[in-house]
Structure formats: structure tokens, C-alpha cells
Amino acid sequence: MLLILTSDQDLTTDFLITELIKRKLPYFRVNSEDLASADIKFLIGEEKVRRHLTVGPRSLDLGDVGSVWYRRAVQPAPISALSPSQRVFISGELRHLAMGLVLNPEVIWVNPVDKVSVAEHKIYQLQVARKFGLHVPRTLVSKDLEEIRSFVSDNSHGTICKPIFHGLFVDGNSRYSIYTRRVFSDSFDLDSISVCPVLLQEEVPRAADVRVTIIGTECFVVDIKGEEELVDWRDPEISVSYAPSQIDTVTHLACKNMLNDLGLVYGAFDFVRTPDGDLVFLEVNPTGEWAWLEDRLGLPMRDAFIKLLFE
């Protein structure tokens, strides 16, 4: 049995489930939003341990789970009838209960929760990538205005600014994505950097962006090209094209070694391919999206995931 931990708006999970249904493979999906109304039971006695989860009409004995797809972090939806402080407390209780219930190092995890929490740190990723020989761009994280302006002026091809974490900005009921953007020396003043350090990198001349998706033993490489001034291909306002591509064996091995070092079996790597053909590492996402690449290009990525999760 495959256990899927995700949220109710996860189209990538929907995409995989359509194939699981087609192949009649067993799965149990748990959306964070459903945890507040779920029936969760845990019993440990002298001779047995019982871990049981019921969501709506569906029930699961967690002893039957052979693999877990950790698509998204477990974040229970707040219960509106409670006070703000009660919501925070109950959400924390539900999150730790759910994770304590499903954690089992003896089954397959894609990817293990503890490894994901470490691998998500971009600053750490850069250090690991460099250790395994990947080319990383000059990077500065600072609140020092003079240092920031000096760094920007030293970058002959320009400077970009990106979020240190995930780039999701929540304002009440509204959510916004913060994309990588080009910045200049006069983009910063003392007020703009006084609250939080900014992450800056030298802008790398690009012939293409490259997404390298490693799923177990399988590797899928896609070149992403767009407008001449492309900075962040994820921006929905930008038109881009996708084409199957390749990476050299040295880079492939470095990516595999990096995943092994991070304790991951799946990773979505982002590179820039320079006009000279060099690959510059940007980051790796341990829970990154991939379904749109199979949908657009026909890459057998669901096959690779099913092989990893069921074999």
C-alpha cells in the first residue's frame, strides 16, 4: 500500500493517481486539510501496536503501508470555531500526531521527512553541490549595504535576488509567489534590508535553463528556453518552451552523489546552461514538481515513480 501525504490542491498527485488507478495499484491519499476531521487512533500495549487512520469513508491500517510519497508537508487546516491561539495549538497537535503515526523508517520514503527538512536549505545545498564538484554561482547573503552594493557592482553579467526559502508570501487569505528577479546597486537601501538579509547571486549568461529530475535510478533532462531577458522561467507571465536534453556523465554523477549525501532518492535540480555549454547549479528541490514535463513531453516519469514506490 502506498501512502500519499499531500494537500487537496496538488495536481501532481492527481496526475500520478490516475495512473495508479489504471494499473490497479493500492494507494491511500491523506490531505492535510482532512486531518481535523479524521479519526486517528494509536494504541501500544504489551504485545501489539495499533496505528489506524480513517478519513471520511476510507480507513487504513498503517501496518499495511509499504511506501510513503511525501509530496507536501503536513499542515492541518485551522479550525475556524477556535480562537487564534487554540488554532495554532491544535494544528500543532494534529501535525505531530499524524507524523508520529506514519513515521516508519522500515518502509520506502520518497523522500524521508527528516532528509527533506535539511535538503530544503538553499544555503546548505550550495555547499554540498560545491563539495561534489558542481559549479555554483558567486553568492552573498547579507544586510550590509556597502557589501551588497560592492557585490552587485562586481558582477559583470548582472545580479539576481531570490528568496532564501520558498518564496511564498501569505497575506491573510491571499498568497503570492516571489520570483527570482534582477537587481541593481540602487535597488537597496538601509530600510529595505534592515529586517532580513537578502540572497544575491551573480547572474549567469544562459543559453537555457535546465531541469534535471532524478527519480531513483532514472534521470530526465529538459532544456527550458524563453525570452532573451529570462530570469525565472517559473513566472506564469513568461512564455517558455521545453525540449528533452542531456547532461554530461560527470554532472550526472555529481547530482547522484549529492542526492546520496542528502539522503534523498528523488530530486529536481535546476541549472543554467551557459553559451559555452557549462552547467551552473542553482538549487535542488526534494519535493519539486514534475508532472507538467511528462504532460508536455511524454517523459515516462510516472513509470519511474511507480517503479521506485512499488518495487
PDB file of C-alpha atoms in Angstrom:
ATOM      1  CA  MET A   1       0.000   0.000   0.000  1.00  0.00           C
ATOM      2  CA  LEU A   2       1.257   3.451  -0.962  1.00  0.00           C
ATOM      3  CA  LEU A   3       0.506   6.281   1.467  1.00  0.00           C
ATOM      4  CA  ILE A   4       0.465   9.753  -0.109  1.00  0.00           C
ATOM      5  CA  LEU A   5       0.884  12.788   2.152  1.00  0.00           C
ATOM      6  CA  THR A   6      -0.174  15.950   0.349  1.00  0.00           C
ATOM      7  CA  SER A   7      -2.840  18.676   0.113  1.00  0.00           C
ATOM      8  CA  ASP A   8      -6.161  18.849  -1.690  1.00  0.00           C
ATOM      9  CA  GLN A   9      -4.886  21.193  -4.447  1.00  0.00           C
ATOM     10  CA  ASP A  10      -1.973  19.018  -5.529  1.00  0.00           C
ATOM     11  CA  LEU A  11      -2.360  18.401  -9.262  1.00  0.00           C
ATOM     12  CA  THR A  12       0.859  16.381  -9.427  1.00  0.00           C
ATOM     13  CA  THR A  13      -0.630  13.847  -7.015  1.00  0.00           C
ATOM     14  CA  ASP A  14      -3.802  13.753  -9.118  1.00  0.00           C
ATOM     15  CA  PHE A  15      -1.625  13.055 -12.160  1.00  0.00           C
ATOM     16  CA  LEU A  16       0.089  10.068 -10.539  1.00  0.00           C
ATOM     17  CA  ILE A  17      -3.141   8.696  -9.057  1.00  0.00           C
ATOM     18  CA  THR A  18      -4.759   8.457 -12.489  1.00  0.00           C
ATOM     19  CA  GLU A  19      -2.001   6.021 -13.434  1.00  0.00           C
ATOM     20  CA  LEU A  20      -2.256   4.128 -10.139  1.00  0.00           C
ATOM     21  CA  ILE A  21      -5.969   3.608 -10.761  1.00  0.00           C
ATOM     22  CA  LYS A  22      -5.276   2.480 -14.319  1.00  0.00           C
ATOM     23  CA  ARG A  23      -2.786  -0.108 -13.060  1.00  0.00           C
ATOM     24  CA  LYS A  24      -4.968  -1.081 -10.090  1.00  0.00           C
ATOM     25  CA  LEU A  25      -2.215  -0.263  -7.610  1.00  0.00           C
ATOM     26  CA  PRO A  26      -3.272   0.364  -3.999  1.00  0.00           C
ATOM     27  CA  TYR A  27      -2.890   3.838  -2.504  1.00  0.00           C
ATOM     28  CA  PHE A  28      -4.278   5.930   0.331  1.00  0.00           C
ATOM     29  CA  ARG A  29      -4.239   9.710  -0.035  1.00  0.00           C
ATOM     30  CA  VAL A  30      -4.160  11.952   3.045  1.00  0.00           C
ATOM     31  CA  ASN A  31      -4.704  15.668   2.501  1.00  0.00           C
ATOM     32  CA  SER A  32      -3.619  17.995   5.296  1.00  0.00           C
ATOM     33  CA  GLU A  33      -6.985  19.728   5.075  1.00  0.00           C
ATOM     34  CA  ASP A  34      -8.749  16.498   6.120  1.00  0.00           C
ATOM     35  CA  LEU A  35      -6.787  15.820   9.288  1.00  0.00           C
ATOM     36  CA  ALA A  36      -9.005  17.917  11.585  1.00  0.00           C
ATOM     37  CA  SER A  37     -11.982  15.707  10.744  1.00  0.00           C
ATOM     38  CA  ALA A  38     -10.062  12.411  10.510  1.00  0.00           C
ATOM     39  CA  ASP A  39     -10.341   9.628  13.060  1.00  0.00           C
ATOM     40  CA  ILE A  40      -6.835   8.816  14.227  1.00  0.00           C
ATOM     41  CA  LYS A  41      -6.112   6.004  16.643  1.00  0.00           C
ATOM     42  CA  PHE A  42      -2.870   4.855  18.214  1.00  0.00           C
ATOM     43  CA  LEU A  43      -2.573   2.050  20.729  1.00  0.00           C
ATOM     44  CA  ILE A  44       0.549   0.465  22.139  1.00  0.00           C
ATOM     45  CA  GLY A  45       0.290  -2.399  24.579  1.00  0.00           C
ATOM     46  CA  GLU A  46       2.386  -5.243  25.853  1.00  0.00           C
ATOM     47  CA  GLU A  47       2.042  -7.312  22.694  1.00  0.00           C
ATOM     48  CA  LYS A  48       0.825  -5.059  19.913  1.00  0.00           C
ATOM     49  CA  VAL A  49       0.917  -1.646  18.303  1.00  0.00           C
ATOM     50  CA  ARG A  50      -2.116  -0.299  16.503  1.00  0.00           C
ATOM     51  CA  ARG A  51      -1.911   2.609  14.101  1.00  0.00           C
ATOM     52  CA  HIS A  52      -5.142   3.384  12.305  1.00  0.00           C
ATOM     53  CA  LEU A  53      -6.364   6.291  10.206  1.00  0.00           C
ATOM     54  CA  THR A  54      -9.873   6.957   8.913  1.00  0.00           C
ATOM     55  CA  VAL A  55     -10.599   9.817   6.516  1.00  0.00           C
ATOM     56  CA  GLY A  56     -14.247  10.024   5.521  1.00  0.00           C
ATOM     57  CA  PRO A  57     -15.343   6.576   4.299  1.00  0.00           C
ATOM     58  CA  ARG A  58     -11.764   5.357   3.834  1.00  0.00           C
ATOM     59  CA  SER A  59      -9.766   3.549   6.516  1.00  0.00           C
ATOM     60  CA  LEU A  60      -6.126   2.492   6.645  1.00  0.00           C
ATOM     61  CA  ASP A  61      -4.177   0.197   8.889  1.00  0.00           C
ATOM     62  CA  LEU A  62      -0.752   1.811   8.753  1.00  0.00           C
ATOM     63  CA  GLY A  63       0.839  -1.585   9.242  1.00  0.00           C
ATOM     64  CA  ASP A  64      -0.152  -2.289   5.637  1.00  0.00           C
ATOM     65  CA  VAL A  65       1.856   0.642   4.257  1.00  0.00           C
ATOM     66  CA  GLY A  66       4.931  -0.355   2.264  1.00  0.00           C
ATOM     67  CA  SER A  67       5.907   3.060   0.907  1.00  0.00           C
ATOM     68  CA  VAL A  68       5.194   6.745   1.526  1.00  0.00           C
ATOM     69  CA  TRP A  69       5.206   9.564  -1.018  1.00  0.00           C
ATOM     70  CA  TYR A  70       5.909  12.707   0.992  1.00  0.00           C
ATOM     71  CA  ARG A  71       4.639  15.220  -1.534  1.00  0.00           C
ATOM     72  CA  ARG A  72       3.883  18.125   0.765  1.00  0.00           C
ATOM     73  CA  ALA A  73       4.451  18.950   4.404  1.00  0.00           C
ATOM     74  CA  VAL A  74       1.615  18.032   6.756  1.00  0.00           C
ATOM     75  CA  GLN A  75      -0.037  21.336   7.669  1.00  0.00           C
ATOM     76  CA  PRO A  76      -3.519  20.754   9.137  1.00  0.00           C
ATOM     77  CA  ALA A  77      -6.095  23.372   8.205  1.00  0.00           C
ATOM     78  CA  PRO A  78      -7.088  25.648  11.113  1.00  0.00           C
ATOM     79  CA  ILE A  79     -10.432  25.027  12.794  1.00  0.00           C
ATOM     80  CA  SER A  80     -12.459  28.229  12.411  1.00  0.00           C
ATOM     81  CA  ALA A  81     -14.515  27.709  15.583  1.00  0.00           C
ATOM     82  CA  LEU A  82     -11.415  28.022  17.751  1.00  0.00           C
ATOM     83  CA  SER A  83      -9.604  31.127  18.914  1.00  0.00           C
ATOM     84  CA  PRO A  84      -6.352  32.044  17.095  1.00  0.00           C
ATOM     85  CA  SER A  85      -4.197  30.674  19.894  1.00  0.00           C
ATOM     86  CA  GLN A  86      -6.259  27.485  20.073  1.00  0.00           C
ATOM     87  CA  ARG A  87      -5.929  27.035  16.294  1.00  0.00           C
ATOM     88  CA  VAL A  88      -2.147  27.178  16.497  1.00  0.00           C
ATOM     89  CA  PHE A  89      -2.072  24.692  19.376  1.00  0.00           C
ATOM     90  CA  ILE A  90      -4.498  22.197  17.821  1.00  0.00           C
ATOM     91  CA  SER A  91      -2.811  22.389  14.412  1.00  0.00           C
ATOM     92  CA  GLY A  92       0.497  21.558  16.062  1.00  0.00           C
ATOM     93  CA  GLU A  93      -1.055  18.652  17.952  1.00  0.00           C
ATOM     94  CA  LEU A  94      -2.606  17.243  14.782  1.00  0.00           C
ATOM     95  CA  ARG A  95       0.594  17.679  12.765  1.00  0.00           C
ATOM     96  CA  HIS A  96       2.750  15.869  15.305  1.00  0.00           C
ATOM     97  CA  LEU A  97       0.135  13.171  15.836  1.00  0.00           C
ATOM     98  CA  ALA A  98      -0.158  12.489  12.103  1.00  0.00           C
ATOM     99  CA  MET A  99       3.583  12.432  11.503  1.00  0.00           C
ATOM    100  CA  GLY A 100       4.268  10.332  14.597  1.00  0.00           C
ATOM    101  CA  LEU A 101       1.638   7.906  13.368  1.00  0.00           C
ATOM    102  CA  VAL A 102       3.023   7.429   9.855  1.00  0.00           C
ATOM    103  CA  LEU A 103       6.773   7.608  10.506  1.00  0.00           C
ATOM    104  CA  ASN A 104       8.354   4.234   9.852  1.00  0.00           C
ATOM    105  CA  PRO A 105      11.984   4.005   8.678  1.00  0.00           C
ATOM    106  CA  GLU A 106      11.449   0.404   7.570  1.00  0.00           C
ATOM    107  CA  VAL A 107       9.343   1.402   4.540  1.00  0.00           C
ATOM    108  CA  ILE A 108      10.284   3.339   1.399  1.00  0.00           C
ATOM    109  CA  TRP A 109      10.049   7.123   1.694  1.00  0.00           C
ATOM    110  CA  VAL A 110      10.156   9.466  -1.283  1.00  0.00           C
ATOM    111  CA  ASN A 111      11.662  11.411   0.337  1.00  0.00           C
ATOM    112  CA  PRO A 112      12.318  10.849   4.089  1.00  0.00           C
ATOM    113  CA  VAL A 113      10.824  13.706   6.124  1.00  0.00           C
ATOM    114  CA  ASP A 114      13.959  14.459   8.117  1.00  0.00           C
ATOM    115  CA  LYS A 115      16.126  14.469   4.999  1.00  0.00           C
ATOM    116  CA  VAL A 116      13.745  16.829   3.202  1.00  0.00           C
ATOM    117  CA  SER A 117      13.845  19.308   6.080  1.00  0.00           C
ATOM    118  CA  VAL A 118      17.645  19.505   5.768  1.00  0.00           C
ATOM    119  CA  ALA A 119      17.848  19.389   1.965  1.00  0.00           C
ATOM    120  CA  GLU A 120      15.426  22.307   1.535  1.00  0.00           C
ATOM    121  CA  HIS A 121      18.027  24.781   2.841  1.00  0.00           C
ATOM    122  CA  LYS A 122      19.403  26.558  -0.243  1.00  0.00           C
ATOM    123  CA  ILE A 123      22.485  27.874   1.533  1.00  0.00           C
ATOM    124  CA  TYR A 124      23.419  24.351   2.593  1.00  0.00           C
ATOM    125  CA  GLN A 125      22.693  22.986  -0.893  1.00  0.00           C
ATOM    126  CA  LEU A 126      25.265  25.298  -2.434  1.00  0.00           C
ATOM    127  CA  GLN A 127      27.931  23.964  -0.093  1.00  0.00           C
ATOM    128  CA  VAL A 128      27.054  20.332  -0.823  1.00  0.00           C
ATOM    129  CA  ALA A 129      26.966  20.980  -4.577  1.00  0.00           C
ATOM    130  CA  ARG A 130      30.386  22.575  -4.459  1.00  0.00           C
ATOM    131  CA  LYS A 131      31.733  19.628  -2.456  1.00  0.00           C
ATOM    132  CA  PHE A 132      30.795  17.288  -5.296  1.00  0.00           C
ATOM    133  CA  GLY A 133      32.345  19.442  -7.990  1.00  0.00           C
ATOM    134  CA  LEU A 134      29.290  21.262  -9.326  1.00  0.00           C
ATOM    135  CA  HIS A 135      29.849  24.827 -10.470  1.00  0.00           C
ATOM    136  CA  VAL A 136      27.911  27.235  -8.238  1.00  0.00           C
ATOM    137  CA  PRO A 137      27.476  30.987  -8.821  1.00  0.00           C
ATOM    138  CA  ARG A 138      29.051  33.622  -6.594  1.00  0.00           C
ATOM    139  CA  THR A 139      26.574  34.107  -3.773  1.00  0.00           C
ATOM    140  CA  LEU A 140      26.141  36.649  -0.996  1.00  0.00           C
ATOM    141  CA  VAL A 141      23.644  36.737   1.870  1.00  0.00           C
ATOM    142  CA  SER A 142      23.949  39.933   3.853  1.00  0.00           C
ATOM    143  CA  LYS A 143      22.348  43.001   5.457  1.00  0.00           C
ATOM    144  CA  ASP A 144      25.467  45.126   4.962  1.00  0.00           C
ATOM    145  CA  LEU A 145      24.526  47.790   2.401  1.00  0.00           C
ATOM    146  CA  GLU A 146      28.101  48.544   1.348  1.00  0.00           C
ATOM    147  CA  GLU A 147      28.907  44.854   0.940  1.00  0.00           C
ATOM    148  CA  ILE A 148      25.734  44.323  -1.089  1.00  0.00           C
ATOM    149  CA  ARG A 149      26.440  47.222  -3.435  1.00  0.00           C
ATOM    150  CA  SER A 150      30.046  46.122  -3.869  1.00  0.00           C
ATOM    151  CA  PHE A 151      28.932  42.583  -4.703  1.00  0.00           C
ATOM    152  CA  VAL A 152      26.438  43.869  -7.271  1.00  0.00           C
ATOM    153  CA  SER A 153      28.981  46.151  -8.941  1.00  0.00           C
ATOM    154  CA  ASP A 154      31.499  43.288  -9.227  1.00  0.00           C
ATOM    155  CA  ASN A 155      29.132  41.092 -11.260  1.00  0.00           C
ATOM    156  CA  SER A 156      29.816  41.892 -14.902  1.00  0.00           C
ATOM    157  CA  HIS A 157      26.766  39.988 -16.189  1.00  0.00           C
ATOM    158  CA  GLY A 158      24.360  41.325 -13.583  1.00  0.00           C
ATOM    159  CA  THR A 159      22.952  40.228 -10.235  1.00  0.00           C
ATOM    160  CA  ILE A 160      19.807  38.372  -9.258  1.00  0.00           C
ATOM    161  CA  CYS A 161      17.947  38.263  -5.951  1.00  0.00           C
ATOM    162  CA  LYS A 162      15.969  35.239  -4.794  1.00  0.00           C
ATOM    163  CA  PRO A 163      14.124  34.101  -1.647  1.00  0.00           C
ATOM    164  CA  ILE A 164      16.202  32.275   0.941  1.00  0.00           C
ATOM    165  CA  PHE A 165      13.380  29.769   1.476  1.00  0.00           C
ATOM    166  CA  HIS A 166      10.355  29.002  -0.718  1.00  0.00           C
ATOM    167  CA  GLY A 167       9.189  32.412  -1.905  1.00  0.00           C
ATOM    168  CA  LEU A 168       5.578  32.049  -0.771  1.00  0.00           C
ATOM    169  CA  PHE A 169       4.152  35.241   0.747  1.00  0.00           C
ATOM    170  CA  VAL A 170       0.892  34.886   2.678  1.00  0.00           C
ATOM    171  CA  ASP A 171      -1.199  37.973   3.445  1.00  0.00           C
ATOM    172  CA  GLY A 172      -4.433  36.971   5.160  1.00  0.00           C
ATOM    173  CA  ASN A 173      -6.329  34.818   2.689  1.00  0.00           C
ATOM    174  CA  SER A 174      -4.130  35.874  -0.235  1.00  0.00           C
ATOM    175  CA  ARG A 175      -0.971  34.120  -1.387  1.00  0.00           C
ATOM    176  CA  TYR A 176       1.749  35.454  -3.638  1.00  0.00           C
ATOM    177  CA  SER A 177       4.838  33.917  -5.213  1.00  0.00           C
ATOM    178  CA  ILE A 178       8.123  35.814  -5.020  1.00  0.00           C
ATOM    179  CA  TYR A 179      10.181  35.023  -8.107  1.00  0.00           C
ATOM    180  CA  THR A 180      13.870  35.429  -8.771  1.00  0.00           C
ATOM    181  CA  ARG A 181      14.477  38.939 -10.101  1.00  0.00           C
ATOM    182  CA  ARG A 182      17.274  41.084 -11.488  1.00  0.00           C
ATOM    183  CA  VAL A 183      18.568  43.808  -9.139  1.00  0.00           C
ATOM    184  CA  PHE A 184      20.972  46.750  -9.287  1.00  0.00           C
ATOM    185  CA  SER A 185      23.064  48.735  -6.823  1.00  0.00           C
ATOM    186  CA  ASP A 186      20.292  51.283  -6.304  1.00  0.00           C
ATOM    187  CA  SER A 187      17.717  48.524  -5.654  1.00  0.00           C
ATOM    188  CA  PHE A 188      18.688  48.530  -1.982  1.00  0.00           C
ATOM    189  CA  ASP A 189      18.704  50.995   0.865  1.00  0.00           C
ATOM    190  CA  LEU A 190      19.075  50.650   4.616  1.00  0.00           C
ATOM    191  CA  ASP A 191      15.330  50.381   5.187  1.00  0.00           C
ATOM    192  CA  SER A 192      14.836  47.607   2.612  1.00  0.00           C
ATOM    193  CA  ILE A 193      17.476  45.326   4.137  1.00  0.00           C
ATOM    194  CA  SER A 194      17.174  46.192   7.830  1.00  0.00           C
ATOM    195  CA  VAL A 195      14.666  43.457   8.667  1.00  0.00           C
ATOM    196  CA  CYS A 196      16.100  40.449   6.823  1.00  0.00           C
ATOM    197  CA  PRO A 197      19.284  39.613   4.879  1.00  0.00           C
ATOM    198  CA  VAL A 198      18.936  39.251   1.117  1.00  0.00           C
ATOM    199  CA  LEU A 199      20.276  36.412  -1.030  1.00  0.00           C
ATOM    200  CA  LEU A 200      22.146  37.629  -4.101  1.00  0.00           C
ATOM    201  CA  GLN A 201      23.892  35.699  -6.847  1.00  0.00           C
ATOM    202  CA  GLU A 202      25.868  36.657  -9.898  1.00  0.00           C
ATOM    203  CA  GLU A 203      23.708  36.351 -12.975  1.00  0.00           C
ATOM    204  CA  VAL A 204      24.996  33.607 -15.246  1.00  0.00           C
ATOM    205  CA  PRO A 205      24.779  34.073 -19.027  1.00  0.00           C
ATOM    206  CA  ARG A 206      22.305  31.473 -20.217  1.00  0.00           C
ATOM    207  CA  ALA A 207      21.676  29.555 -23.365  1.00  0.00           C
ATOM    208  CA  ALA A 208      18.948  27.675 -21.481  1.00  0.00           C
ATOM    209  CA  ASP A 209      17.703  26.749 -18.063  1.00  0.00           C
ATOM    210  CA  VAL A 210      17.971  23.042 -17.365  1.00  0.00           C
ATOM    211  CA  ARG A 211      15.735  20.905 -15.155  1.00  0.00           C
ATOM    212  CA  VAL A 212      17.355  17.601 -14.175  1.00  0.00           C
ATOM    213  CA  THR A 213      14.871  15.281 -12.485  1.00  0.00           C
ATOM    214  CA  ILE A 214      16.312  12.180 -10.834  1.00  0.00           C
ATOM    215  CA  ILE A 215      13.781   9.549  -9.746  1.00  0.00           C
ATOM    216  CA  GLY A 216      15.554   6.571  -8.237  1.00  0.00           C
ATOM    217  CA  THR A 217      17.841   5.268 -10.984  1.00  0.00           C
ATOM    218  CA  GLU A 218      16.135   7.266 -13.752  1.00  0.00           C
ATOM    219  CA  CYS A 219      17.262  10.700 -14.931  1.00  0.00           C
ATOM    220  CA  PHE A 220      15.209  13.107 -17.070  1.00  0.00           C
ATOM    221  CA  VAL A 221      16.784  16.255 -18.518  1.00  0.00           C
ATOM    222  CA  VAL A 222      14.843  19.137 -20.053  1.00  0.00           C
ATOM    223  CA  ASP A 223      16.102  22.414 -21.525  1.00  0.00           C
ATOM    224  CA  ILE A 224      13.858  25.412 -20.854  1.00  0.00           C
ATOM    225  CA  LYS A 225      14.129  28.431 -23.119  1.00  0.00           C
ATOM    226  CA  GLY A 226      12.269  31.701 -23.122  1.00  0.00           C
ATOM    227  CA  GLU A 227      12.659  35.361 -23.789  1.00  0.00           C
ATOM    228  CA  GLU A 228      16.126  36.874 -24.031  1.00  0.00           C
ATOM    229  CA  GLU A 229      15.762  38.573 -20.645  1.00  0.00           C
ATOM    230  CA  LEU A 230      14.526  35.419 -18.908  1.00  0.00           C
ATOM    231  CA  VAL A 231      15.386  35.383 -15.195  1.00  0.00           C
ATOM    232  CA  ASP A 232      12.861  32.984 -13.631  1.00  0.00           C
ATOM    233  CA  TRP A 233      11.119  30.571 -16.001  1.00  0.00           C
ATOM    234  CA  ARG A 234       8.543  29.700 -13.311  1.00  0.00           C
ATOM    235  CA  ASP A 235       6.890  33.120 -13.668  1.00  0.00           C
ATOM    236  CA  PRO A 236       3.498  32.394 -15.314  1.00  0.00           C
ATOM    237  CA  GLU A 237       3.703  35.702 -17.189  1.00  0.00           C
ATOM    238  CA  ILE A 238       6.670  34.424 -19.196  1.00  0.00           C
ATOM    239  CA  SER A 239       6.323  32.223 -22.270  1.00  0.00           C
ATOM    240  CA  VAL A 240       8.816  29.351 -22.369  1.00  0.00           C
ATOM    241  CA  SER A 241       9.437  26.229 -24.418  1.00  0.00           C
ATOM    242  CA  TYR A 242      10.633  22.800 -23.292  1.00  0.00           C
ATOM    243  CA  ALA A 243      12.792  20.232 -25.063  1.00  0.00           C
ATOM    244  CA  PRO A 244      14.329  16.905 -23.942  1.00  0.00           C
ATOM    245  CA  SER A 245      18.048  17.282 -23.425  1.00  0.00           C
ATOM    246  CA  GLN A 246      21.115  15.671 -21.850  1.00  0.00           C
ATOM    247  CA  ILE A 247      23.809  16.340 -19.298  1.00  0.00           C
ATOM    248  CA  ASP A 248      27.350  15.022 -19.216  1.00  0.00           C
ATOM    249  CA  THR A 249      28.224  11.950 -17.159  1.00  0.00           C
ATOM    250  CA  VAL A 250      30.327  13.950 -14.687  1.00  0.00           C
ATOM    251  CA  THR A 251      27.412  16.254 -13.824  1.00  0.00           C
ATOM    252  CA  HIS A 252      25.029  13.296 -13.648  1.00  0.00           C
ATOM    253  CA  LEU A 253      27.316  11.501 -11.206  1.00  0.00           C
ATOM    254  CA  ALA A 254      27.703  14.663  -9.117  1.00  0.00           C
ATOM    255  CA  CYS A 255      23.911  15.005  -8.891  1.00  0.00           C
ATOM    256  CA  LYS A 256      23.566  11.370  -7.806  1.00  0.00           C
ATOM    257  CA  ASN A 257      26.314  11.792  -5.223  1.00  0.00           C
ATOM    258  CA  MET A 258      24.652  14.934  -3.933  1.00  0.00           C
ATOM    259  CA  LEU A 259      21.311  13.143  -3.528  1.00  0.00           C
ATOM    260  CA  ASN A 260      23.004  10.271  -1.723  1.00  0.00           C
ATOM    261  CA  ASP A 261      24.757  12.706   0.587  1.00  0.00           C
ATOM    262  CA  LEU A 262      21.421  14.406   1.344  1.00  0.00           C
ATOM    263  CA  GLY A 263      19.696  11.045   1.891  1.00  0.00           C
ATOM    264  CA  LEU A 264      17.270  11.546  -0.999  1.00  0.00           C
ATOM    265  CA  VAL A 265      16.029   9.215  -3.738  1.00  0.00           C
ATOM    266  CA  TYR A 266      14.305  11.964  -5.719  1.00  0.00           C
ATOM    267  CA  GLY A 267      15.388  15.476  -6.583  1.00  0.00           C
ATOM    268  CA  ALA A 268      14.532  18.189  -9.106  1.00  0.00           C
ATOM    269  CA  PHE A 269      17.751  20.050  -9.953  1.00  0.00           C
ATOM    270  CA  ASP A 270      17.867  23.463 -11.584  1.00  0.00           C
ATOM    271  CA  PHE A 271      20.891  24.502 -13.645  1.00  0.00           C
ATOM    272  CA  VAL A 272      21.791  27.229 -16.094  1.00  0.00           C
ATOM    273  CA  ARG A 273      23.456  26.109 -19.312  1.00  0.00           C
ATOM    274  CA  THR A 274      25.853  28.830 -20.444  1.00  0.00           C
ATOM    275  CA  PRO A 275      26.500  29.693 -24.118  1.00  0.00           C
ATOM    276  CA  ASP A 276      29.769  27.726 -23.769  1.00  0.00           C
ATOM    277  CA  GLY A 277      27.846  24.638 -22.637  1.00  0.00           C
ATOM    278  CA  ASP A 278      28.847  24.740 -18.972  1.00  0.00           C
ATOM    279  CA  LEU A 279      26.270  23.833 -16.337  1.00  0.00           C
ATOM    280  CA  VAL A 280      25.893  26.063 -13.274  1.00  0.00           C
ATOM    281  CA  PHE A 281      23.999  24.646 -10.283  1.00  0.00           C
ATOM    282  CA  LEU A 282      21.206  26.782  -8.829  1.00  0.00           C
ATOM    283  CA  GLU A 283      19.293  24.507  -6.428  1.00  0.00           C
ATOM    284  CA  VAL A 284      17.651  21.122  -5.907  1.00  0.00           C
ATOM    285  CA  ASN A 285      14.078  20.673  -4.735  1.00  0.00           C
ATOM    286  CA  PRO A 286      13.431  17.428  -2.786  1.00  0.00           C
ATOM    287  CA  THR A 287       9.652  17.722  -3.358  1.00  0.00           C
ATOM    288  CA  GLY A 288       9.718  19.552  -6.693  1.00  0.00           C
ATOM    289  CA  GLU A 289       7.059  19.483  -9.389  1.00  0.00           C
ATOM    290  CA  TRP A 290       7.469  17.240 -12.434  1.00  0.00           C
ATOM    291  CA  ALA A 291       4.062  16.246 -13.836  1.00  0.00           C
ATOM    292  CA  TRP A 292       3.914  19.092 -16.365  1.00  0.00           C
ATOM    293  CA  LEU A 293       7.063  17.781 -18.030  1.00  0.00           C
ATOM    294  CA  GLU A 294       5.554  14.367 -18.644  1.00  0.00           C
ATOM    295  CA  ASP A 295       2.334  16.018 -19.800  1.00  0.00           C
ATOM    296  CA  ARG A 296       4.147  18.252 -22.306  1.00  0.00           C
ATOM    297  CA  LEU A 297       6.954  15.982 -23.465  1.00  0.00           C
ATOM    298  CA  GLY A 298       5.715  12.449 -22.807  1.00  0.00           C
ATOM    299  CA  LEU A 299       8.601  11.591 -20.495  1.00  0.00           C
ATOM    300  CA  PRO A 300       7.876   8.347 -18.569  1.00  0.00           C
ATOM    301  CA  MET A 301       8.204   9.978 -15.153  1.00  0.00           C
ATOM    302  CA  ARG A 302       5.158   8.287 -13.605  1.00  0.00           C
ATOM    303  CA  ASP A 303       6.673   4.944 -14.588  1.00  0.00           C
ATOM    304  CA  ALA A 304       9.846   5.878 -12.719  1.00  0.00           C
ATOM    305  CA  PHE A 305       7.918   6.908  -9.605  1.00  0.00           C
ATOM    306  CA  ILE A 306       5.792   3.770  -9.634  1.00  0.00           C
ATOM    307  CA  LYS A 307       8.909   1.633 -10.006  1.00  0.00           C
ATOM    308  CA  LEU A 308      10.500   3.443  -7.059  1.00  0.00           C
ATOM    309  CA  LEU A 309       7.415   3.277  -4.828  1.00  0.00           C
ATOM    310  CA  PHE A 310       6.202  -0.260  -5.572  1.00  0.00           C
ATOM    311  CA  GLU A 311       9.267  -2.342  -6.422  1.00  0.00           C
TER     312      GLU A 311
END
